[in-house]
Amino acid sequence: MYHLSVGFNKELPSHIVRGLLCVRINSILKNNSGVREEVVKNMIVLLNKNIIPWVPERGSISASGDLVPSVYLTTLLSGDINAKAYVPNKKETVSAIEALNIAGIKPTIFRPKEVLAIVNGSGASSSMAADAISNSIVLVHLT
């Protein structure tokens, strides 16, 4: 997973990253992915506790899946020393370990193919598309 952590630039807006997390959870819950239930539950805990992985704006968006943005979910879940997250009531990012402690979950030790199942999808693109549609609806109502 570390070879995919090559994003750069500023971070994606938190509502886009929350959408990415929702899309990946929804996809994995269809039981075709091979991801353990405990991993999905940890993703849901992050979402419910508003702990948002820091995900860079630039990376492989929609080029054979959103590998780069999605991998930052796995680095956070694993407690990687380079991963960081936004947590409620703090303006700056915190380390992955601190974010996981706040969430009350232990770092995930991924089994074979779980990282691939989490990163191989279009969560970031789907989230950005939903945001664009939402903004378009607002603009239509304003005209």
Short mmCIF file of N, CA, C and O in Angstrom, two decimals:
data_model
loop_
_atom_site.label_atom_id
_atom_site.label_comp_id
_atom_site.label_asym_id
_atom_site.label_seq_id
_atom_site.Cartn_x
_atom_site.Cartn_y
_atom_site.Cartn_z
N MET A 1 0.81 -1.19 0.00
CA MET A 1 0.00 0.00 0.00
C MET A 1 0.85 1.25 0.00
O MET A 1 0.42 2.29 -0.46
N TYR A 2 2.07 1.15 0.52
CA TYR A 2 2.90 2.35 0.67
C TYR A 2 3.33 2.93 -0.67
O TYR A 2 3.50 4.14 -0.79
N HIS A 3 3.48 2.09 -1.68
CA HIS A 3 3.89 2.60 -2.99
C HIS A 3 2.80 3.45 -3.64
O HIS A 3 3.07 4.18 -4.58
N LEU A 4 1.58 3.37 -3.13
CA LEU A 4 0.49 4.18 -3.68
C LEU A 4 0.31 5.51 -2.94
O LEU A 4 -0.45 6.36 -3.37
N SER A 5 1.02 5.70 -1.84
CA SER A 5 0.89 6.93 -1.04
C SER A 5 1.74 8.03 -1.65
O SER A 5 2.66 8.55 -1.03
N VAL A 6 1.42 8.39 -2.88
CA VAL A 6 2.24 9.35 -3.61
C VAL A 6 1.46 10.59 -4.03
O VAL A 6 1.88 11.31 -4.92
N GLY A 7 0.34 10.85 -3.36
CA GLY A 7 -0.44 12.03 -3.69
C GLY A 7 0.31 13.29 -3.29
O GLY A 7 1.26 13.26 -2.52
N PHE A 8 -0.12 14.42 -3.82
CA PHE A 8 0.54 15.68 -3.49
C PHE A 8 -0.45 16.82 -3.58
O PHE A 8 -1.59 16.65 -3.99
N ASN A 9 -0.01 17.99 -3.18
CA ASN A 9 -0.78 19.22 -3.17
C ASN A 9 -1.57 19.30 -1.87
O ASN A 9 -1.37 18.52 -0.96
N LYS A 10 -2.48 20.25 -1.80
CA LYS A 10 -3.29 20.41 -0.59
C LYS A 10 -4.27 19.24 -0.47
O LYS A 10 -4.40 18.43 -1.38
N GLU A 11 -4.97 19.18 0.67
CA GLU A 11 -5.87 18.06 0.91
C GLU A 11 -7.22 18.25 0.22
O GLU A 11 -7.63 19.38 -0.06
N LEU A 12 -7.87 17.12 -0.03
CA LEU A 12 -9.24 17.17 -0.52
C LEU A 12 -10.14 17.73 0.58
O LEU A 12 -9.88 17.51 1.76
N PRO A 13 -11.21 18.41 0.23
CA PRO A 13 -12.15 18.89 1.25
C PRO A 13 -12.71 17.71 2.05
O PRO A 13 -12.93 16.62 1.51
N SER A 14 -12.97 17.94 3.32
CA SER A 14 -13.40 16.85 4.20
C SER A 14 -14.71 16.21 3.74
O SER A 14 -14.87 14.99 3.88
N HIS A 15 -15.62 16.97 3.17
CA HIS A 15 -16.88 16.36 2.74
C HIS A 15 -16.66 15.40 1.56
O HIS A 15 -17.37 14.41 1.43
N ILE A 16 -15.66 15.65 0.76
CA ILE A 16 -15.32 14.74 -0.34
C ILE A 16 -14.72 13.45 0.22
O ILE A 16 -15.05 12.35 -0.22
N VAL A 17 -13.84 13.59 1.22
CA VAL A 17 -13.21 12.40 1.82
C VAL A 17 -14.26 11.57 2.57
O VAL A 17 -14.24 10.35 2.51
N ARG A 18 -15.19 12.24 3.25
CA ARG A 18 -16.28 11.50 3.91
C ARG A 18 -17.10 10.74 2.86
O ARG A 18 -17.49 9.60 3.08
N GLY A 19 -17.35 11.37 1.73
CA GLY A 19 -18.07 10.69 0.65
C GLY A 19 -17.30 9.50 0.12
O GLY A 19 -17.87 8.43 -0.12
N LEU A 20 -15.99 9.66 -0.04
CA LEU A 20 -15.14 8.56 -0.47
C LEU A 20 -15.26 7.40 0.49
O LEU A 20 -15.44 6.24 0.09
N LEU A 21 -15.21 7.69 1.78
CA LEU A 21 -15.33 6.67 2.81
C LEU A 21 -16.69 5.98 2.73
O LEU A 21 -16.78 4.75 2.80
N CYS A 22 -17.74 6.75 2.56
CA CYS A 22 -19.09 6.18 2.43
C CYS A 22 -19.20 5.25 1.23
O CYS A 22 -19.77 4.16 1.32
N VAL A 23 -18.67 5.69 0.10
CA VAL A 23 -18.75 4.87 -1.12
C VAL A 23 -17.98 3.57 -0.94
O VAL A 23 -18.47 2.50 -1.32
N ARG A 24 -16.80 3.64 -0.34
CA ARG A 24 -16.02 2.41 -0.15
C ARG A 24 -16.72 1.46 0.83
O ARG A 24 -16.77 0.26 0.60
N ILE A 25 -17.28 2.01 1.91
CA ILE A 25 -18.02 1.17 2.87
C ILE A 25 -19.19 0.50 2.16
O ILE A 25 -19.41 -0.71 2.29
N ASN A 26 -19.96 1.27 1.42
CA ASN A 26 -21.13 0.74 0.71
C ASN A 26 -20.72 -0.38 -0.25
O ASN A 26 -21.37 -1.43 -0.30
N SER A 27 -19.67 -0.17 -0.98
CA SER A 27 -19.21 -1.17 -1.94
C SER A 27 -18.75 -2.44 -1.24
O SER A 27 -19.10 -3.55 -1.65
N ILE A 28 -17.99 -2.28 -0.19
CA ILE A 28 -17.45 -3.44 0.54
C ILE A 28 -18.57 -4.24 1.20
O ILE A 28 -18.52 -5.47 1.27
N LEU A 29 -19.60 -3.55 1.69
CA LEU A 29 -20.70 -4.23 2.37
C LEU A 29 -21.55 -5.11 1.45
O LEU A 29 -22.37 -5.88 1.92
N LYS A 30 -21.32 -5.03 0.17
CA LYS A 30 -22.04 -5.89 -0.77
C LYS A 30 -21.49 -7.32 -0.75
O LYS A 30 -21.94 -8.17 -1.48
N ASN A 31 -20.49 -7.56 0.12
CA ASN A 31 -19.93 -8.90 0.35
C ASN A 31 -19.22 -9.53 -0.83
O ASN A 31 -19.09 -10.73 -0.92
N ASN A 32 -18.74 -8.74 -1.75
CA ASN A 32 -18.00 -9.30 -2.87
C ASN A 32 -16.52 -8.95 -2.80
O ASN A 32 -15.79 -9.17 -3.75
N SER A 33 -16.08 -8.38 -1.69
CA SER A 33 -14.74 -7.80 -1.66
C SER A 33 -13.70 -8.62 -0.92
O SER A 33 -12.51 -8.45 -1.16
N GLY A 34 -14.09 -9.45 0.01
CA GLY A 34 -13.12 -10.21 0.79
C GLY A 34 -12.52 -9.42 1.95
O GLY A 34 -11.50 -9.82 2.50
N VAL A 35 -13.13 -8.32 2.32
CA VAL A 35 -12.65 -7.53 3.45
C VAL A 35 -13.38 -8.01 4.70
O VAL A 35 -14.60 -8.17 4.70
N ARG A 36 -12.61 -8.23 5.77
CA ARG A 36 -13.20 -8.70 7.02
C ARG A 36 -14.18 -7.68 7.61
O ARG A 36 -14.03 -6.47 7.44
N GLU A 37 -15.14 -8.20 8.34
CA GLU A 37 -16.15 -7.36 8.97
C GLU A 37 -15.52 -6.35 9.92
O GLU A 37 -15.95 -5.20 9.98
N GLU A 38 -14.50 -6.74 10.65
CA GLU A 38 -13.87 -5.82 11.61
C GLU A 38 -13.26 -4.60 10.92
O GLU A 38 -13.27 -3.50 11.46
N VAL A 39 -12.73 -4.79 9.72
CA VAL A 39 -12.14 -3.67 8.97
C VAL A 39 -13.24 -2.68 8.57
O VAL A 39 -13.09 -1.47 8.72
N VAL A 40 -14.36 -3.21 8.08
CA VAL A 40 -15.47 -2.35 7.68
C VAL A 40 -16.03 -1.63 8.90
O VAL A 40 -16.33 -0.43 8.83
N LYS A 41 -16.16 -2.33 10.02
CA LYS A 41 -16.65 -1.69 11.25
C LYS A 41 -15.73 -0.54 11.66
O LYS A 41 -16.20 0.51 12.10
N ASN A 42 -14.43 -0.73 11.52
CA ASN A 42 -13.49 0.35 11.85
C ASN A 42 -13.67 1.54 10.92
O ASN A 42 -13.57 2.70 11.35
N MET A 43 -13.94 1.29 9.65
CA MET A 43 -14.19 2.38 8.71
C MET A 43 -15.46 3.14 9.11
O MET A 43 -15.50 4.37 9.05
N ILE A 44 -16.47 2.40 9.54
CA ILE A 44 -17.73 3.02 9.97
C ILE A 44 -17.52 3.85 11.23
O ILE A 44 -18.07 4.95 11.36
N VAL A 45 -16.69 3.35 12.15
CA VAL A 45 -16.38 4.11 13.37
C VAL A 45 -15.72 5.44 12.99
O VAL A 45 -16.08 6.49 13.53
N LEU A 46 -14.75 5.40 12.08
CA LEU A 46 -14.10 6.65 11.64
C LEU A 46 -15.13 7.62 11.10
O LEU A 46 -15.12 8.81 11.43
N LEU A 47 -16.02 7.13 10.27
CA LEU A 47 -17.05 7.98 9.67
C LEU A 47 -17.98 8.56 10.74
O LEU A 47 -18.23 9.77 10.76
N ASN A 48 -18.45 7.71 11.63
CA ASN A 48 -19.38 8.16 12.67
C ASN A 48 -18.76 9.12 13.67
O ASN A 48 -19.44 9.99 14.20
N LYS A 49 -17.46 8.97 13.92
CA LYS A 49 -16.78 9.86 14.87
C LYS A 49 -16.16 11.06 14.17
O LYS A 49 -15.44 11.83 14.79
N ASN A 50 -16.45 11.20 12.88
CA ASN A 50 -15.97 12.33 12.08
C ASN A 50 -14.44 12.45 12.08
O ASN A 50 -13.89 13.53 12.15
N ILE A 51 -13.79 11.31 12.01
CA ILE A 51 -12.34 11.27 11.90
C ILE A 51 -12.04 11.07 10.42
O ILE A 51 -12.35 10.04 9.83
N ILE A 52 -11.47 12.12 9.82
CA ILE A 52 -11.32 12.19 8.38
C ILE A 52 -9.85 12.01 7.99
O ILE A 52 -9.00 12.82 8.39
N PRO A 53 -9.53 10.99 7.23
CA PRO A 53 -8.14 10.83 6.77
C PRO A 53 -7.70 12.04 5.96
O PRO A 53 -8.49 12.61 5.21
N TRP A 54 -6.43 12.41 6.11
CA TRP A 54 -5.87 13.45 5.26
C TRP A 54 -5.61 12.79 3.92
O TRP A 54 -4.87 11.81 3.81
N VAL A 55 -6.25 13.32 2.87
CA VAL A 55 -6.11 12.77 1.52
C VAL A 55 -5.70 13.91 0.60
O VAL A 55 -6.37 14.93 0.55
N PRO A 56 -4.59 13.75 -0.12
CA PRO A 56 -4.15 14.82 -1.01
C PRO A 56 -5.07 15.01 -2.20
O PRO A 56 -5.74 14.08 -2.64
N GLU A 57 -5.07 16.22 -2.69
CA GLU A 57 -5.94 16.59 -3.81
C GLU A 57 -5.50 15.95 -5.12
O GLU A 57 -6.32 15.63 -5.97
N ARG A 58 -4.23 15.76 -5.31
CA ARG A 58 -3.72 15.24 -6.58
C ARG A 58 -3.26 13.79 -6.42
O ARG A 58 -2.62 13.43 -5.46
N GLY A 59 -3.61 12.99 -7.40
CA GLY A 59 -3.26 11.57 -7.42
C GLY A 59 -3.99 10.94 -8.59
O GLY A 59 -4.45 11.63 -9.49
N SER A 60 -4.14 9.66 -8.56
CA SER A 60 -4.75 8.95 -9.69
C SER A 60 -6.27 8.92 -9.56
O SER A 60 -6.86 7.91 -9.27
N ILE A 61 -6.90 10.05 -9.80
CA ILE A 61 -8.36 10.10 -9.75
C ILE A 61 -8.93 9.50 -11.03
O ILE A 61 -8.67 10.00 -12.11
N SER A 62 -9.68 8.44 -10.89
CA SER A 62 -10.43 7.81 -11.96
C SER A 62 -9.57 7.21 -13.06
O SER A 62 -10.05 6.94 -14.14
N ALA A 63 -8.31 6.99 -12.80
CA ALA A 63 -7.46 6.30 -13.77
C ALA A 63 -7.30 4.86 -13.28
O ALA A 63 -6.48 4.56 -12.45
N SER A 64 -8.16 3.99 -13.74
CA SER A 64 -8.18 2.61 -13.29
C SER A 64 -8.47 2.53 -11.80
O SER A 64 -7.83 1.81 -11.06
N GLY A 65 -9.42 3.30 -11.37
CA GLY A 65 -9.77 3.34 -9.94
C GLY A 65 -9.08 4.50 -9.26
O GLY A 65 -8.13 5.08 -9.78
N ASP A 66 -9.57 4.85 -8.10
CA ASP A 66 -9.01 5.96 -7.34
C ASP A 66 -8.00 5.43 -6.35
O ASP A 66 -8.18 5.52 -5.13
N LEU A 67 -6.93 4.85 -6.85
CA LEU A 67 -5.97 4.16 -5.99
C LEU A 67 -5.29 5.08 -5.00
O LEU A 67 -5.20 4.77 -3.81
N VAL A 68 -4.79 6.22 -5.46
CA VAL A 68 -4.03 7.11 -4.58
C VAL A 68 -4.90 7.69 -3.47
O VAL A 68 -4.57 7.57 -2.30
N PRO A 69 -6.06 8.29 -3.78
CA PRO A 69 -6.85 8.82 -2.67
C PRO A 69 -7.31 7.75 -1.69
O PRO A 69 -7.28 7.94 -0.48
N SER A 70 -7.72 6.61 -2.22
CA SER A 70 -8.26 5.55 -1.36
C SER A 70 -7.21 4.91 -0.47
O SER A 70 -7.53 4.43 0.61
N VAL A 71 -5.97 4.90 -0.90
CA VAL A 71 -4.94 4.26 -0.09
C VAL A 71 -4.72 5.00 1.23
O VAL A 71 -4.30 4.42 2.22
N TYR A 72 -5.05 6.28 1.26
CA TYR A 72 -4.87 7.04 2.50
C TYR A 72 -5.85 6.58 3.58
O TYR A 72 -5.62 6.78 4.76
N LEU A 73 -6.95 5.94 3.18
CA LEU A 73 -7.85 5.31 4.16
C LEU A 73 -7.14 4.14 4.82
O LEU A 73 -7.22 3.95 6.03
N THR A 74 -6.44 3.35 4.00
CA THR A 74 -5.77 2.17 4.56
C THR A 74 -4.56 2.54 5.41
O THR A 74 -4.30 1.88 6.41
N THR A 75 -3.84 3.58 5.02
CA THR A 75 -2.68 3.97 5.84
C THR A 75 -3.14 4.49 7.19
O THR A 75 -2.49 4.25 8.20
N LEU A 76 -4.27 5.19 7.21
CA LEU A 76 -4.81 5.64 8.50
C LEU A 76 -5.24 4.44 9.33
O LEU A 76 -4.88 4.33 10.51
N LEU A 77 -5.99 3.53 8.74
CA LEU A 77 -6.46 2.35 9.47
C LEU A 77 -5.32 1.51 10.01
O LEU A 77 -5.43 0.90 11.07
N SER A 78 -4.20 1.48 9.29
CA SER A 78 -3.06 0.67 9.72
C SER A 78 -2.21 1.37 10.77
O SER A 78 -1.32 0.76 11.36
N GLY A 79 -2.47 2.66 11.00
CA GLY A 79 -1.66 3.41 11.97
C GLY A 79 -0.30 3.80 11.44
O GLY A 79 0.63 4.05 12.21
N ASP A 80 -0.17 3.90 10.15
CA ASP A 80 1.10 4.25 9.51
C ASP A 80 1.65 5.57 10.07
O ASP A 80 0.90 6.52 10.27
N ILE A 81 2.96 5.62 10.29
CA ILE A 81 3.57 6.81 10.90
C ILE A 81 3.45 8.05 10.00
O ILE A 81 3.53 9.17 10.49
N ASN A 82 3.27 7.87 8.71
CA ASN A 82 3.14 9.01 7.80
C ASN A 82 1.70 9.44 7.58
O ASN A 82 1.46 10.48 6.97
N ALA A 83 0.74 8.65 8.05
CA ALA A 83 -0.67 8.99 7.86
C ALA A 83 -1.13 9.98 8.92
O ALA A 83 -0.62 10.00 10.04
N LYS A 84 -2.08 10.80 8.53
CA LYS A 84 -2.64 11.76 9.47
C LYS A 84 -4.12 11.93 9.19
O LYS A 84 -4.63 11.49 8.16
N ALA A 85 -4.80 12.56 10.14
CA ALA A 85 -6.25 12.71 10.02
C ALA A 85 -6.70 13.97 10.73
O ALA A 85 -6.00 14.51 11.60
N TYR A 86 -7.88 14.41 10.34
CA TYR A 86 -8.55 15.49 11.05
C TYR A 86 -9.51 14.86 12.04
O TYR A 86 -10.20 13.89 11.70
N VAL A 87 -9.53 15.38 13.23
CA VAL A 87 -10.44 14.89 14.27
C VAL A 87 -11.25 16.06 14.79
O VAL A 87 -10.83 17.21 14.69
N PRO A 88 -12.43 15.78 15.36
CA PRO A 88 -13.25 16.87 15.89
C PRO A 88 -12.50 17.69 16.95
O PRO A 88 -11.69 17.16 17.71
N ASN A 89 -12.77 18.96 16.96
CA ASN A 89 -12.25 19.90 17.97
C ASN A 89 -10.75 20.16 17.87
O ASN A 89 -10.15 20.68 18.82
N LYS A 90 -10.12 19.81 16.77
CA LYS A 90 -8.70 20.13 16.55
C LYS A 90 -8.58 20.74 15.17
O LYS A 90 -9.11 20.21 14.20
N LYS A 91 -7.84 21.83 15.09
CA LYS A 91 -7.69 22.51 13.79
C LYS A 91 -6.62 21.86 12.93
O LYS A 91 -6.69 21.90 11.72
N GLU A 92 -5.61 21.29 13.56
CA GLU A 92 -4.52 20.66 12.83
C GLU A 92 -4.73 19.15 12.74
O GLU A 92 -5.48 18.57 13.51
N THR A 93 -4.03 18.54 11.81
CA THR A 93 -4.10 17.09 11.70
C THR A 93 -3.39 16.44 12.88
O THR A 93 -2.53 17.05 13.52
N VAL A 94 -3.76 15.21 13.15
CA VAL A 94 -3.10 14.41 14.18
C VAL A 94 -2.55 13.15 13.51
O VAL A 94 -2.93 12.81 12.40
N SER A 95 -1.67 12.47 14.20
CA SER A 95 -1.10 11.24 13.66
C SER A 95 -2.18 10.16 13.56
O SER A 95 -3.22 10.24 14.23
N ALA A 96 -1.91 9.17 12.74
CA ALA A 96 -2.85 8.07 12.58
C ALA A 96 -3.10 7.37 13.91
O ALA A 96 -4.24 7.06 14.25
N ILE A 97 -2.04 7.16 14.68
CA ILE A 97 -2.19 6.48 15.98
C ILE A 97 -3.08 7.29 16.91
O ILE A 97 -3.97 6.74 17.57
N GLU A 98 -2.87 8.60 16.97
CA GLU A 98 -3.72 9.44 17.82
C GLU A 98 -5.17 9.41 17.34
O GLU A 98 -6.10 9.32 18.15
N ALA A 99 -5.38 9.46 16.03
CA ALA A 99 -6.74 9.41 15.48
C ALA A 99 -7.41 8.09 15.83
O ALA A 99 -8.59 8.06 16.22
N LEU A 100 -6.67 6.99 15.71
CA LEU A 100 -7.24 5.69 16.04
C LEU A 100 -7.55 5.59 17.53
O LEU A 100 -8.57 5.02 17.92
N ASN A 101 -6.69 6.15 18.37
CA ASN A 101 -6.96 6.17 19.81
C ASN A 101 -8.23 6.95 20.12
O ASN A 101 -9.04 6.53 20.95
N ILE A 102 -8.40 8.10 19.47
CA ILE A 102 -9.61 8.90 19.66
C ILE A 102 -10.84 8.10 19.22
O ILE A 102 -11.90 8.14 19.86
N ALA A 103 -10.70 7.34 18.14
CA ALA A 103 -11.80 6.53 17.63
C ALA A 103 -12.06 5.30 18.48
O ALA A 103 -13.12 4.69 18.41
N GLY A 104 -11.06 4.92 19.28
CA GLY A 104 -11.20 3.73 20.11
C GLY A 104 -11.00 2.44 19.35
O GLY A 104 -11.56 1.40 19.71
N ILE A 105 -10.19 2.49 18.29
CA ILE A 105 -9.91 1.28 17.53
C ILE A 105 -8.41 1.04 17.44
O ILE A 105 -7.62 1.96 17.53
N LYS A 106 -8.06 -0.22 17.27
CA LYS A 106 -6.65 -0.60 17.16
C LYS A 106 -6.21 -0.54 15.70
O LYS A 106 -7.03 -0.72 14.80
N PRO A 107 -4.91 -0.32 15.48
CA PRO A 107 -4.42 -0.35 14.09
C PRO A 107 -4.75 -1.69 13.43
O PRO A 107 -4.67 -2.75 14.06
N THR A 108 -5.12 -1.62 12.18
CA THR A 108 -5.51 -2.81 11.42
C THR A 108 -4.28 -3.47 10.82
O THR A 108 -3.44 -2.80 10.23
N ILE A 109 -4.20 -4.75 10.99
CA ILE A 109 -3.19 -5.54 10.28
C ILE A 109 -3.95 -6.21 9.13
O ILE A 109 -4.74 -7.13 9.35
N PHE A 110 -3.73 -5.70 7.95
CA PHE A 110 -4.49 -6.17 6.79
C PHE A 110 -4.07 -7.57 6.38
O PHE A 110 -2.89 -7.91 6.41
N ARG A 111 -5.03 -8.34 5.97
CA ARG A 111 -4.79 -9.67 5.41
C ARG A 111 -4.64 -9.54 3.90
O ARG A 111 -4.96 -8.49 3.32
N PRO A 112 -4.16 -10.60 3.26
CA PRO A 112 -3.97 -10.53 1.81
C PRO A 112 -5.22 -10.06 1.08
O PRO A 112 -6.33 -10.49 1.40
N LYS A 113 -5.04 -9.20 0.15
CA LYS A 113 -6.04 -8.66 -0.77
C LYS A 113 -6.98 -7.62 -0.15
O LYS A 113 -7.75 -7.00 -0.86
N GLU A 114 -6.93 -7.39 1.17
CA GLU A 114 -7.85 -6.42 1.77
C GLU A 114 -7.54 -4.99 1.32
O GLU A 114 -8.46 -4.23 1.02
N VAL A 115 -6.27 -4.64 1.28
CA VAL A 115 -5.91 -3.29 0.85
C VAL A 115 -6.37 -3.08 -0.59
O VAL A 115 -6.97 -2.05 -0.91
N LEU A 116 -6.11 -4.04 -1.43
CA LEU A 116 -6.54 -3.94 -2.83
C LEU A 116 -8.06 -3.76 -2.91
O LEU A 116 -8.55 -2.93 -3.68
N ALA A 117 -8.80 -4.51 -2.11
CA ALA A 117 -10.26 -4.41 -2.14
C ALA A 117 -10.73 -3.02 -1.69
O ALA A 117 -11.74 -2.52 -2.18
N ILE A 118 -10.01 -2.41 -0.77
CA ILE A 118 -10.40 -1.07 -0.29
C ILE A 118 -10.03 0.01 -1.29
O ILE A 118 -10.82 0.91 -1.56
N VAL A 119 -8.85 -0.08 -1.88
CA VAL A 119 -8.39 1.01 -2.75
C VAL A 119 -8.91 0.90 -4.18
O VAL A 119 -8.99 1.89 -4.89
N ASN A 120 -9.27 -0.30 -4.61
CA ASN A 120 -9.67 -0.50 -6.00
C ASN A 120 -11.15 -0.17 -6.19
O ASN A 120 -12.01 -1.02 -6.12
N GLY A 121 -11.41 1.08 -6.41
CA GLY A 121 -12.78 1.53 -6.63
C GLY A 121 -12.77 2.99 -7.03
O GLY A 121 -11.73 3.61 -7.15
N SER A 122 -13.95 3.52 -7.19
CA SER A 122 -14.05 4.90 -7.65
C SER A 122 -14.70 5.79 -6.59
O SER A 122 -15.51 6.64 -6.90
N GLY A 123 -14.32 5.59 -5.33
CA GLY A 123 -14.90 6.35 -4.24
C GLY A 123 -14.68 7.84 -4.35
O GLY A 123 -15.61 8.64 -4.15
N ALA A 124 -13.47 8.26 -4.67
CA ALA A 124 -13.18 9.69 -4.77
C ALA A 124 -13.92 10.31 -5.95
O ALA A 124 -14.53 11.38 -5.82
N SER A 125 -13.89 9.65 -7.08
CA SER A 125 -14.60 10.17 -8.27
C SER A 125 -16.09 10.25 -8.01
O SER A 125 -16.75 11.23 -8.37
N SER A 126 -16.65 9.22 -7.38
CA SER A 126 -18.07 9.21 -7.08
C SER A 126 -18.44 10.33 -6.12
O SER A 126 -19.47 10.99 -6.28
N SER A 127 -17.61 10.53 -5.12
CA SER A 127 -17.86 11.59 -4.15
C SER A 127 -17.80 12.97 -4.80
O SER A 127 -18.65 13.83 -4.54
N MET A 128 -16.80 13.16 -5.65
CA MET A 128 -16.69 14.45 -6.35
C MET A 128 -17.86 14.66 -7.30
O MET A 128 -18.38 15.78 -7.42
N ALA A 129 -18.31 13.60 -7.96
CA ALA A 129 -19.45 13.71 -8.87
C ALA A 129 -20.72 14.06 -8.10
O ALA A 129 -21.50 14.93 -8.53
N ALA A 130 -20.92 13.42 -6.95
CA ALA A 130 -22.10 13.72 -6.13
C ALA A 130 -22.07 15.17 -5.65
O ALA A 130 -23.10 15.86 -5.63
N ASP A 131 -20.88 15.65 -5.29
CA ASP A 131 -20.74 17.05 -4.86
C ASP A 131 -21.05 18.00 -6.02
O ASP A 131 -21.74 19.00 -5.83
N ALA A 132 -20.58 17.67 -7.20
CA ALA A 132 -20.84 18.52 -8.37
C ALA A 132 -22.33 18.56 -8.69
O ALA A 132 -22.89 19.63 -8.99
N ILE A 133 -22.99 17.42 -8.59
CA ILE A 133 -24.44 17.38 -8.84
C ILE A 133 -25.18 18.20 -7.80
O ILE A 133 -26.08 18.98 -8.12
N SER A 134 -24.79 18.05 -6.55
CA SER A 134 -25.42 18.82 -5.47
C SER A 134 -25.25 20.32 -5.70
O SER A 134 -26.21 21.09 -5.57
N ASN A 135 -24.04 20.73 -6.05
CA ASN A 135 -23.79 22.15 -6.33
C ASN A 135 -24.59 22.63 -7.54
O ASN A 135 -25.08 23.77 -7.56
N SER A 136 -24.73 21.79 -8.55
CA SER A 136 -25.51 22.15 -9.74
C SER A 136 -26.97 22.37 -9.39
O SER A 136 -27.61 23.30 -9.89
N ILE A 137 -27.51 21.52 -8.52
CA ILE A 137 -28.90 21.67 -8.11
C ILE A 137 -29.10 22.99 -7.37
O ILE A 137 -30.08 23.71 -7.61
N VAL A 138 -28.15 23.33 -6.52
CA VAL A 138 -28.22 24.62 -5.80
C VAL A 138 -28.20 25.77 -6.80
O VAL A 138 -28.99 26.71 -6.69
N LEU A 139 -27.31 25.70 -7.79
CA LEU A 139 -27.24 26.77 -8.79
C LEU A 139 -28.53 26.88 -9.61
O LEU A 139 -28.96 27.99 -9.92
N VAL A 140 -29.13 25.75 -9.92
CA VAL A 140 -30.40 25.78 -10.67
C VAL A 140 -31.47 26.50 -9.85
O VAL A 140 -32.24 27.30 -10.38
N HIS A 141 -31.50 26.22 -8.56
CA HIS A 141 -32.50 26.86 -7.71
C HIS A 141 -32.24 28.35 -7.51
O HIS A 141 -33.16 29.11 -7.21
N LEU A 142 -31.01 28.77 -7.69
CA LEU A 142 -30.66 30.17 -7.54
C LEU A 142 -30.95 31.01 -8.79
O LEU A 142 -30.94 32.22 -8.74
N THR A 143 -31.18 30.33 -9.93
CA THR A 143 -31.43 31.07 -11.16
C THR A 143 -32.90 31.28 -11.42
O THR A 143 -33.76 30.70 -10.87
#
